[in-house]
Amino acid sequence: MGETFPMKETSIGCSEGNDRRSSDREPLDAEPRSTKVAIADLGCSVGPNTFFTVQNLIEAVQKKWPSETLLEFQVFFNDHLGNDFNTLFSSLPLERRYHAAAVPGSFHGRLFPRSSITVAHSSYALQWLSKKPQGVHNEGRIHYSGAGTDVVKAYSDQYEKDLSCFMSARAEEIVKGGVLVVVMPGTPDGISHSDHPAGVLFNYFGYSLMELANEGVVDKDKIDKFNLPIYTPTMGEMKRVIENNGCFSIEKMELSKMDGPIDVAKLIMHMRAGMEGVFSAHFGDSVVDKMFAKMSDKAQDMSHFFESGLDIVKVKRSAEMGETFPMKGGDSEYSYTKNSKYQRQASDAVKEMIEEAVAESLDAESIPTKVAIADLGCSVGPNTFFTVQNLIEAVQKKWPSKTLEFQVFFNDHHGNDFNTLFASLPLERQYYAAAVTGSFHGRLFPRRSITVAHSSYALQWLSKQPQGVPNEGRIHYPGAPEEVVKAYSDQYEKDLSCFMSARAEEIVKGGFLVLVVPGTPDGVSHSNHPTGFLFSYFGYSLMELANEGVVDKDKIDKFNLLVYAPEMGEMKRVIESNGCFSIEKMELTDPRSKVDGPIDVASSIMHMRAALEGVFSAHFGDSVVEKMFAKVSDKAQEMSHFFESGYNKSTQLLVVLKRK
């Protein structure tokens, strides 16, 4: 329904009691105790409207405090779990002036820690009910428009329950003096639901479905059991719920109009984009195609209902108060979800060490009530969820008598499959979840906003190919000339310096940064490191394909895997040069300590495929990569004894740092 049936603007302010604010006060009056402004767009969909809205809100806040030059904005885009967050992230404006995060879940419940949001906004979303009204006998209709009073009351009661839950959740989350703005379809007093533009349109959906029932395309009983979970309240209904909540003062609440004629054909297309999934889930795709075809045929018939402009209601509330290398997404045979067991075991190998370091050294300036955890390079799960739970338990053991709220930010490149990540979130989690897209080689969060940052098996990735690498016949630095190794080392040092500088800005004083990366022990040749050894076999397989004429050798010479396993001394030098962190723990550990029996090389190759297939495919193409992995798999037995001897040495680097 989007731009067609906007609701009136109502401004609601949160107060310590039920006192109404004077009407001449500007709604946003929170003194900016920090430079961070958190904005939440609730029911954001996939864009582009949410980006325009957010930019408008940012500009409004900047006008409020024009002399505050150091304002940092963090924007949380929220929608249901089924929203296409991958598309949302890939559409983010490149020149945006805010740190972006996505938060999955229903806005009818809590989404954020207490008093963490400055401005919350929802446009064309709050008309959706959380579930169908109960006990609705609505024969021949799919909506309350034109229905009996008992049906209308069932819808109204469900809306009141939902709005009460929404307001209670926002009352917890919005800071004192913050603002909530709601724009939604509304019903003017004295207007019959049947005459409201939304009601007219929904009735036409019903007529079209009944025509299909008469044609034998769909059972009438199926129509009788379907009710669109959408309600457009009157101003009085909304006002009553807000006043009963008692935490907000109403700064503005009014019905507004959208001028100009409506293109009904486009309106139907907009409705299809917003509602097709609801109809398809109940009736099936083929019925829905026919229903929308009938709707399009009725466009001319409907047009006169929309010619005079649309009444609206808007609600605003002010409270007193480079390049991406994603793991393979989805759930297929080669997905990271199904091929990440060894990474999990490697992380488990250092779990107790991390817990011990947190217990001994985590000492944020004051005991927090909100703990923000960031997992950098999270991929799609499930390992990130185990890691986060371990960190939460470690913090809870540090402060066992404190009631803490946890907010977890899952970060990876925009090409990551965040839809799969969100679909896999543990149902019984003890934290508010958000996803943040972008490279961890740069800033991702506002200053001093993260308590614990963590990265496991991600910081070995370089941000770009090492420069000036003449690496003929190879795809990596093991066995390469000294200048190739140095080019990799130099690029890693630059990237790690950028990473450390960004984290120094974001982590609170006394907060932690925990890193787990493949490491190279002193005295061990890169060629004998298990990872380097495996990459060499990828190179051998590609060269075999070149000899067979499947791929050009020149294409291999121009390819270098963007992965580097640093020595302890290299990492230590960069951290000490940064100067913002003290090293609490830095040691090489054995990633096999939680693994019983010999290494399953075939499984290791599958794990590498889940992590690296996208990088190879982007350069060589899918067909070459299929052949390459087939050749590497054929060499599994030949490789096994090298793996056993290589993993006898500690090849996993654990680094625990504390922000000074």
XYZ file of C-alpha atoms in Angstrom:
660
model
C 0.000 0.000 0.000
C 3.012 2.135 0.459
C 2.625 5.597 -0.956
C -1.052 5.263 -1.673
C -2.698 5.257 1.737
C -0.397 7.197 3.992
C -1.549 7.818 7.525
C -1.615 11.054 9.358
C 1.259 12.500 11.229
C 1.090 12.097 14.964
C 3.867 13.060 17.257
C 4.078 11.281 20.556
C 6.448 12.149 23.357
C 7.525 9.930 26.224
C 7.072 11.559 29.602
C 7.646 10.539 33.206
C 3.946 10.523 33.794
C 0.879 11.300 31.783
C 1.468 15.059 31.618
C 0.880 16.454 28.145
C 3.640 18.634 26.786
C 2.926 22.152 25.651
C 2.189 22.208 21.943
C 4.808 24.830 21.112
C 7.791 22.759 22.252
C 9.857 21.041 19.577
C 9.402 17.293 19.908
C 13.037 16.157 19.978
C 14.564 17.587 23.151
C 17.009 14.949 24.371
C 20.294 16.574 25.313
C 22.961 14.735 23.322
C 24.926 13.230 26.187
C 27.028 11.391 23.618
C 27.782 11.979 19.973
C 25.941 8.833 18.882
C 22.419 9.093 17.451
C 20.659 5.757 16.931
C 17.821 5.676 14.391
C 15.533 2.682 13.854
C 13.344 2.212 10.774
C 10.715 -0.361 11.728
C 9.243 -2.350 8.837
C 11.911 -1.129 6.403
C 11.364 -3.666 3.582
C 14.208 -3.727 1.020
C 14.458 -0.090 -0.065
C 14.745 2.388 -1.650
C 12.144 4.291 0.410
C 13.754 3.415 3.719
C 17.006 5.111 2.625
C 15.226 8.363 1.718
C 13.387 8.292 5.019
C 16.551 7.719 7.008
C 18.342 10.550 5.222
C 15.448 12.893 6.021
C 15.617 11.918 9.699
C 19.378 12.457 9.820
C 19.011 15.911 8.276
C 16.263 16.778 10.772
C 18.503 15.828 13.721
C 21.412 17.802 12.271
C 19.175 20.863 11.987
C 18.175 20.380 15.627
C 21.806 20.467 16.759
C 23.631 22.399 13.986
C 26.607 23.215 16.218
C 27.182 19.567 17.129
C 29.715 18.665 14.466
C 30.704 15.272 15.860
C 27.357 13.536 15.644
C 27.667 9.897 14.548
C 24.586 8.125 13.232
C 23.846 4.432 13.545
C 20.793 3.248 11.621
C 18.990 -0.014 12.354
C 16.841 -1.342 9.497
C 14.191 -3.687 10.904
C 11.736 -6.077 9.310
C 10.461 -9.622 9.693
C 12.808 -12.558 9.363
C 11.492 -13.300 5.851
C 12.523 -9.877 4.532
C 15.207 -9.900 1.823
C 18.041 -8.349 3.829
C 20.562 -9.385 1.169
C 18.885 -7.022 -1.306
C 18.609 -4.327 1.365
C 22.352 -4.453 2.056
C 23.322 -4.531 -1.620
C 21.186 -1.394 -2.182
C 22.675 0.705 0.645
C 23.713 4.171 -0.589
C 27.471 4.252 -1.159
C 27.822 7.798 0.176
C 25.744 7.267 3.299
C 26.675 9.176 6.443
C 25.746 6.490 8.929
C 26.736 3.062 10.198
C 24.114 0.583 8.956
C 22.765 -2.503 10.713
C 19.819 -4.823 10.078
C 17.629 -6.208 12.848
C 15.274 -9.127 12.136
C 12.093 -9.619 14.125
C 8.570 -8.371 14.752
C 8.246 -4.786 15.933
C 5.338 -5.909 18.097
C 8.011 -6.989 20.584
C 11.399 -5.807 21.835
C 14.177 -5.407 19.281
C 16.777 -3.253 21.040
C 18.327 -2.771 24.489
C 16.718 -0.305 26.888
C 17.130 3.404 26.171
C 19.277 2.796 23.106
C 17.256 4.442 20.287
C 17.090 8.203 19.699
C 14.587 8.259 16.828
C 12.314 5.399 15.766
C 10.292 5.544 12.564
C 7.731 3.325 10.871
C 6.047 4.012 7.548
C 3.282 1.886 6.028
C 3.968 -1.056 8.289
C 1.973 -0.636 11.498
C -1.300 -1.370 9.696
C -0.270 -5.033 9.592
C -1.712 -7.159 12.387
C 0.510 -9.686 14.142
C -2.054 -12.412 13.406
C -5.540 -12.946 12.038
C -8.370 -11.661 14.209
C -9.834 -14.486 16.282
C -13.388 -15.828 15.806
C -14.049 -14.038 12.524
C -16.912 -15.526 10.467
C -16.639 -13.408 7.358
C -18.381 -15.390 4.627
C -17.602 -14.207 1.103
C -15.185 -11.484 2.234
C -11.463 -11.268 2.933
C -11.478 -8.069 5.019
C -13.621 -6.189 7.540
C -14.682 -3.584 4.960
C -18.457 -4.047 4.486
C -18.535 -6.850 7.084
C -20.688 -7.192 10.197
C -19.958 -5.287 13.419
C -18.598 -8.449 15.088
C -15.945 -8.790 12.356
C -14.984 -5.108 12.578
C -14.710 -5.417 16.378
C -12.485 -8.502 16.098
C -10.140 -6.569 13.829
C -10.203 -3.505 16.086
C -9.507 -5.583 19.215
C -6.541 -7.315 17.576
C -5.154 -3.983 16.413
C -5.442 -2.526 19.915
C -3.531 -5.492 21.375
C -0.821 -5.191 18.724
C -0.448 -1.436 19.071
C -0.231 -1.790 22.860
C 2.621 -4.281 22.457
C 4.332 -2.006 19.940
C 4.110 1.024 22.216
C 5.314 -0.903 25.273
C 8.352 -2.171 23.375
C 9.255 1.290 22.082
C 8.799 2.795 25.556
C 11.592 0.493 26.754
C 13.894 1.184 23.819
C 13.647 4.925 23.126
C 15.733 7.327 25.204
C 14.064 9.969 27.327
C 13.307 12.868 24.991
C 13.597 10.700 21.899
C 11.087 10.613 19.073
C 8.840 8.007 17.471
C 7.340 8.829 14.069
C 4.629 6.617 12.567
C 3.109 7.069 9.102
C 0.304 4.698 8.188
C -3.127 4.387 6.578
C -5.852 5.849 8.789
C -9.611 6.133 8.730
C -11.071 9.649 9.164
C -13.954 10.011 11.598
C -17.323 9.583 9.887
C -15.903 7.622 6.964
C -17.214 4.105 6.494
C -14.548 1.416 6.196
C -16.193 0.460 2.921
C -15.583 3.952 1.541
C -11.972 4.177 2.668
C -9.612 3.744 -0.332
C -7.957 0.740 1.321
C -11.334 -0.840 2.042
C -12.465 -0.283 -1.564
C -9.335 -1.913 -2.882
C -9.544 -4.908 -0.540
C -13.185 -5.420 -1.485
C -12.120 -5.651 -5.134
C -9.624 -8.348 -4.171
C -12.519 -10.195 -2.584
C -14.738 -9.740 -5.653
C -11.973 -11.099 -7.896
C -11.491 -14.156 -5.705
C -15.235 -14.843 -5.624
C -15.318 -14.680 -9.435
C -12.561 -17.309 -9.470
C -14.617 -19.411 -7.042
C -17.605 -19.206 -9.404
C -15.314 -20.317 -12.236
C -14.165 -23.306 -10.190
C -10.586 -22.052 -9.899
C -10.620 -21.819 -6.094
C -12.882 -23.234 -3.369
C -15.211 -20.681 -1.798
C -14.503 -22.281 1.586
C -10.856 -21.269 1.159
C -11.932 -17.655 0.662
C -14.188 -17.755 3.726
C -11.215 -18.859 5.855
C -8.955 -16.056 4.665
C -8.847 -12.602 6.248
C -6.264 -9.985 5.337
C -4.396 -9.079 8.548
C -4.541 -5.322 7.892
C -6.369 -2.632 9.873
C -6.561 1.155 9.350
C -7.444 2.710 12.726
C -9.226 5.949 13.454
C -7.368 8.730 15.215
C -9.369 8.065 18.370
C -8.373 4.397 18.488
C -4.692 5.216 18.182
C -4.867 8.058 20.688
C -6.537 5.829 23.292
C -3.781 3.198 23.143
C -0.996 5.811 23.307
C -2.546 7.525 26.328
C -3.109 4.195 28.071
C 0.576 3.413 27.590
C 1.438 6.566 29.514
C 5.084 6.845 28.438
C 4.635 9.248 25.546
C 3.378 12.763 25.005
C 1.582 13.354 21.717
C 3.394 16.127 19.869
C 1.422 15.833 16.637
C -1.409 13.645 15.405
C -3.298 14.597 12.299
C -4.816 13.296 9.101
C -3.204 14.596 5.940
C -3.979 14.317 2.253
C -2.104 13.113 -0.775
C -3.036 15.316 -3.695
C -3.379 14.436 -7.352
C -4.962 11.581 -9.287
C -4.005 7.979 -8.578
C -2.767 5.648 -11.308
C -4.808 2.617 -10.279
C -2.871 0.213 -12.501
C 0.361 1.204 -10.743
C -1.416 1.062 -7.404
C -2.347 -2.568 -8.050
C 1.288 -3.312 -8.909
C 2.369 -1.689 -5.641
C -0.172 -3.795 -3.762
C 1.099 -6.929 -5.451
C 4.688 -6.139 -4.416
C 3.572 -5.676 -0.823
C 0.964 -8.418 -0.464
C 1.548 -11.184 -2.984
C 3.248 -13.371 -0.367
C 0.241 -13.210 1.969
C -2.171 -14.312 -0.752
C 0.158 -16.953 -2.217
C 0.730 -18.625 1.148
C -3.026 -19.271 1.415
C -4.238 -19.656 -2.184
C -1.144 -20.679 -4.154
C 0.734 -18.842 -6.897
C -1.519 -19.815 -9.824
C -4.691 -18.509 -8.136
C -2.944 -15.290 -7.154
C -1.783 -14.672 -10.732
C -5.387 -14.975 -11.904
C -6.652 -12.768 -9.066
C -4.251 -9.933 -9.951
C -5.148 -10.306 -13.637
C -8.817 -9.763 -12.719
C -7.835 -6.799 -10.532
C -6.001 -5.213 -13.471
C -9.100 -5.659 -15.627
C -11.068 -3.704 -13.012
C -8.617 -0.763 -12.842
C -10.812 1.568 -14.883
C -13.884 0.634 -12.849
C -12.020 1.430 -9.611
C -10.408 4.690 -10.696
C -13.243 7.051 -9.723
C -12.937 5.933 -6.097
C -9.379 7.292 -5.991
C -9.687 10.566 -7.905
C -10.318 12.968 -5.050
C -7.088 12.401 -3.143
C -6.475 10.303 -0.047
C -6.984 11.035 3.612
C -4.084 10.053 5.777
C -2.903 9.807 9.327
C 0.660 10.197 10.545
C 1.927 9.569 14.002
C 4.977 11.066 15.556
C 6.085 10.530 19.021
C 8.547 12.316 21.136
C 9.643 10.598 24.277
C 10.535 12.328 27.433
C 12.656 9.871 28.042
C 36.560 -3.077 -2.402
C 35.663 -6.375 -2.802
C 33.757 -9.145 -1.120
C 34.621 -12.769 -0.446
C 31.539 -14.301 1.164
C 31.374 -17.888 2.319
C 29.011 -19.988 0.224
C 25.517 -19.186 1.459
C 22.318 -21.203 1.530
C 22.039 -24.771 2.733
C 23.375 -26.770 -0.233
C 25.938 -29.590 -0.213
C 28.836 -27.137 -0.540
C 27.449 -24.397 1.734
C 29.408 -23.031 4.655
C 26.497 -23.960 6.931
C 27.146 -27.641 6.197
C 30.933 -27.379 5.931
C 32.270 -25.496 8.929
C 32.850 -28.241 11.508
C 36.612 -27.764 11.659
C 36.279 -24.023 12.172
C 33.961 -24.761 15.089
C 36.446 -27.199 16.619
C 39.268 -24.707 16.184
C 37.244 -22.033 18.001
C 36.354 -24.462 20.781
C 40.083 -25.077 21.262
C 40.495 -21.525 22.630
C 37.131 -21.136 24.395
C 38.524 -21.604 27.909
C 41.445 -19.262 27.244
C 39.079 -16.496 26.122
C 36.810 -17.022 29.118
C 39.800 -16.810 31.460
C 41.063 -13.607 29.829
C 37.628 -11.956 30.081
C 37.321 -12.925 33.754
C 40.737 -11.548 34.612
C 40.977 -8.425 32.483
C 37.646 -7.051 31.217
C 37.149 -3.836 33.188
C 35.070 -1.282 31.317
C 35.121 2.035 33.204
C 31.840 1.236 34.901
C 29.848 -1.977 35.005
C 27.486 -1.650 32.027
C 23.827 -2.530 31.769
C 24.139 -2.898 28.017
C 26.884 -5.072 26.550
C 27.481 -4.718 22.806
C 29.264 -7.643 21.145
C 30.481 -7.592 17.539
C 31.423 -10.719 15.599
C 33.504 -9.540 12.656
C 33.453 -11.811 9.610
C 30.520 -13.838 10.922
C 29.565 -15.675 7.699
C 26.150 -17.394 7.795
C 26.377 -19.536 10.915
C 26.227 -21.771 12.817
C 29.701 -21.117 14.273
C 29.076 -17.438 14.938
C 26.173 -18.323 17.242
C 28.287 -20.685 19.353
C 31.023 -18.065 19.586
C 28.622 -15.332 20.638
C 27.076 -17.558 23.294
C 30.534 -18.325 24.669
C 31.326 -14.601 24.888
C 28.014 -13.828 26.591
C 28.604 -16.544 29.181
C 32.120 -15.236 29.806
C 30.810 -11.697 30.427
C 28.025 -12.989 32.685
C 30.603 -14.847 34.775
C 32.585 -11.612 35.049
C 29.577 -9.755 36.491
C 27.304 -12.507 37.929
C 25.256 -10.163 40.123
C 24.510 -7.646 37.363
C 21.378 -7.724 35.180
C 22.834 -7.273 31.705
C 21.261 -6.760 28.299
C 23.227 -7.989 25.298
C 23.119 -6.634 21.764
C 25.055 -8.640 19.181
C 26.177 -7.246 15.828
C 26.931 -9.867 13.162
C 29.233 -8.364 10.547
C 30.393 -9.496 7.127
C 30.757 -8.146 3.578
C 27.578 -7.088 1.780
C 27.790 -10.226 -0.389
C 27.269 -12.434 2.668
C 23.997 -14.383 2.823
C 22.382 -12.498 5.708
C 19.000 -14.046 4.893
C 20.390 -17.470 5.822
C 22.105 -15.981 8.887
C 18.855 -14.512 10.181
C 16.861 -17.648 9.390
C 19.358 -19.631 11.507
C 19.296 -17.386 14.592
C 18.770 -19.442 17.781
C 15.176 -19.137 18.922
C 16.107 -19.056 22.620
C 18.885 -16.490 22.274
C 19.627 -14.122 25.155
C 20.443 -11.093 23.030
C 19.099 -8.573 20.549
C 20.512 -9.428 17.129
C 21.591 -7.058 14.369
C 23.612 -7.474 11.179
C 26.158 -4.947 9.939
C 27.403 -5.046 6.362
C 30.818 -3.817 5.319
C 34.537 -4.524 5.429
C 36.057 -4.763 8.904
C 39.160 -3.063 7.510
C 37.227 0.176 8.058
C 34.802 1.680 10.586
C 31.522 -0.156 11.175
C 30.168 1.269 14.471
C 29.950 4.587 16.314
C 32.784 5.571 18.630
C 33.017 3.799 21.979
C 29.962 1.653 21.310
C 31.337 -1.924 21.416
C 32.211 -3.810 24.622
C 33.682 -6.957 23.083
C 34.707 -7.435 19.449
C 35.616 -10.854 18.120
C 36.868 -12.251 14.834
C 37.554 -15.902 14.106
C 39.088 -17.234 10.888
C 38.388 -14.009 8.983
C 41.335 -11.680 9.558
C 43.561 -13.829 7.349
C 41.746 -12.342 4.339
C 43.520 -9.452 2.621
C 41.496 -6.467 1.441
C 43.032 -6.670 -2.045
C 45.675 -8.465 -4.081
C 49.276 -7.727 -3.084
C 50.787 -5.237 -5.504
C 53.572 -6.111 -7.977
C 53.455 -9.883 -7.475
C 55.114 -11.769 -10.400
C 54.032 -15.213 -9.198
C 54.243 -17.355 -12.321
C 52.622 -20.780 -12.069
C 51.418 -20.212 -8.481
C 48.279 -18.831 -6.837
C 49.712 -18.169 -3.349
C 52.967 -17.233 -1.603
C 54.132 -20.700 -0.323
C 57.142 -21.708 -2.377
C 57.183 -18.326 -4.125
C 60.170 -15.952 -4.427
C 60.991 -13.713 -1.472
C 59.534 -10.595 -3.119
C 56.143 -12.339 -3.422
C 56.138 -13.283 0.275
C 57.088 -9.701 1.170
C 54.286 -8.274 -0.991
C 51.783 -10.452 0.903
C 53.303 -9.516 4.273
C 53.248 -5.790 3.451
C 49.599 -5.917 2.362
C 48.668 -7.815 5.524
C 50.413 -5.240 7.679
C 48.526 -2.392 5.961
C 45.194 -4.194 6.364
C 45.801 -5.099 10.007
C 46.777 -1.488 10.742
C 43.455 -0.281 9.268
C 41.565 -2.949 11.222
C 43.213 -1.970 14.504
C 42.641 1.750 13.942
C 38.933 1.158 13.295
C 38.529 -1.012 16.397
C 40.398 1.534 18.521
C 37.669 4.047 17.663
C 34.771 1.663 18.300
C 35.671 -0.306 21.448
C 35.039 1.213 24.882
C 37.885 1.836 27.296
C 38.549 -1.454 29.078
C 36.735 -3.402 26.340
C 38.121 -6.451 24.568
C 39.183 -7.451 21.073
C 39.578 -11.208 20.546
C 41.185 -12.535 17.357
C 41.553 -16.134 16.197
C 43.444 -16.517 12.908
C 45.600 -19.087 11.152
C 49.161 -18.373 12.305
C 52.594 -19.426 11.133
C 54.965 -20.714 13.862
C 58.475 -19.324 13.867
C 60.796 -21.537 11.875
C 58.018 -23.176 9.869
C 58.153 -22.643 6.110
C 54.992 -21.203 4.573
C 55.110 -24.179 2.208
C 54.796 -26.585 5.159
C 51.945 -24.744 6.845
C 48.776 -26.875 6.446
C 46.852 -24.020 4.826
C 49.700 -23.082 2.496
C 50.167 -26.718 1.611
C 46.496 -27.057 0.644
C 46.600 -23.895 -1.460
C 49.617 -25.278 -3.309
C 47.500 -28.273 -4.323
C 44.864 -25.897 -5.687
C 47.626 -24.373 -7.797
C 48.851 -27.789 -8.998
C 45.304 -28.727 -10.034
C 44.823 -25.491 -11.962
C 48.138 -25.997 -13.768
C 47.006 -29.499 -14.765
C 43.863 -27.934 -16.230
C 46.059 -25.427 -18.094
C 48.082 -28.298 -19.581
C 44.802 -29.908 -20.668
C 43.707 -26.672 -22.361
C 40.796 -26.086 -19.967
C 42.137 -22.756 -18.666
C 44.794 -20.293 -19.870
C 48.034 -20.389 -17.892
C 48.121 -16.590 -18.133
C 44.861 -16.512 -16.153
C 46.509 -18.560 -13.385
C 49.575 -16.278 -13.312
C 47.296 -13.275 -12.731
C 45.476 -14.878 -9.798
C 46.689 -14.740 -6.190
C 44.635 -15.997 -3.252
C 44.026 -13.123 -0.849
C 44.854 -15.077 2.298
C 47.822 -14.658 4.652
C 48.758 -16.536 7.849
C 50.930 -14.121 9.876
C 53.689 -14.911 12.312
C 53.244 -13.809 15.914
C 55.940 -11.171 15.545
C 54.222 -9.561 12.547
C 50.932 -9.206 14.397
C 52.580 -7.984 17.588
C 54.458 -5.258 15.716
C 51.265 -3.800 14.201
C 49.356 -3.907 17.510
C 52.168 -2.154 19.369
C 52.466 0.461 16.614
C 48.751 1.191 16.974
C 49.319 1.919 20.674
C 45.642 1.762 21.743
C 45.558 -1.810 23.063
C 47.403 -3.792 25.696
C 48.168 -7.406 24.816
C 46.501 -9.643 27.405
C 47.243 -12.888 25.616
C 49.040 -13.814 22.412
C 49.975 -17.381 21.711
C 49.954 -20.064 19.072
C 47.444 -22.791 19.885
C 46.662 -26.207 18.501
C 43.450 -26.131 16.408
C 43.329 -29.920 16.667
C 43.047 -30.046 20.443
C 39.300 -30.730 20.164
C 39.654 -33.137 17.224
C 39.848 -36.881 17.826
C 41.575 -39.080 15.268
C 43.221 -38.213 11.954
C 42.300 -35.285 9.736
C 39.604 -36.100 7.177
C 41.216 -34.447 4.144
C 38.121 -34.898 1.954
C 36.073 -32.973 4.540
C 38.786 -30.320 4.759
C 38.553 -29.803 1.010
C 34.763 -29.412 1.284
C 35.290 -26.836 4.025
C 37.733 -24.933 1.826
C 35.257 -25.053 -1.050
C 32.540 -23.521 1.119
C 34.903 -20.680 2.002
C 36.721 -20.113 -1.294
C 34.493 -21.167 -4.178
C 33.233 -17.630 -4.786
C 36.761 -16.222 -5.043
C 37.850 -18.836 -7.580
C 34.617 -18.644 -9.585
C 34.834 -14.867 -9.927
C 38.207 -15.242 -11.687
C 38.042 -18.613 -13.464
C 34.307 -19.317 -13.905
C 32.141 -22.062 -12.434
C 33.047 -24.841 -14.892
C 36.804 -24.498 -14.286
C 36.277 -24.414 -10.518
C 34.217 -27.623 -10.618
C 37.096 -29.362 -12.410
C 39.672 -27.882 -10.056
C 37.908 -29.155 -6.915
C 37.438 -32.556 -8.562
C 41.205 -32.768 -9.142
C 41.993 -31.617 -5.600
C 39.594 -34.256 -4.229
C 41.375 -36.937 -6.267
C 44.578 -35.967 -4.442
C 43.077 -36.307 -0.926
C 44.867 -39.557 -0.109
C 48.175 -38.198 -1.364
C 47.767 -35.111 0.831
C 46.751 -36.822 4.071
C 50.206 -37.527 5.546
C 51.263 -33.902 4.984
C 48.221 -32.742 6.949
C 48.977 -35.029 9.873
C 52.562 -33.820 10.186
C 51.628 -30.170 9.619
C 48.926 -30.115 12.274
C 51.349 -31.518 14.857
C 52.521 -27.923 15.235
C 50.424 -25.108 16.706
C 49.082 -23.215 13.713
C 46.274 -21.139 15.250
C 47.030 -17.693 16.650
C 44.943 -16.454 19.598
C 45.187 -12.745 20.439
C 43.290 -11.087 23.307
C 43.613 -7.298 23.495
C 42.228 -4.731 25.932
C 41.423 -1.150 24.934
C 43.575 1.245 26.961
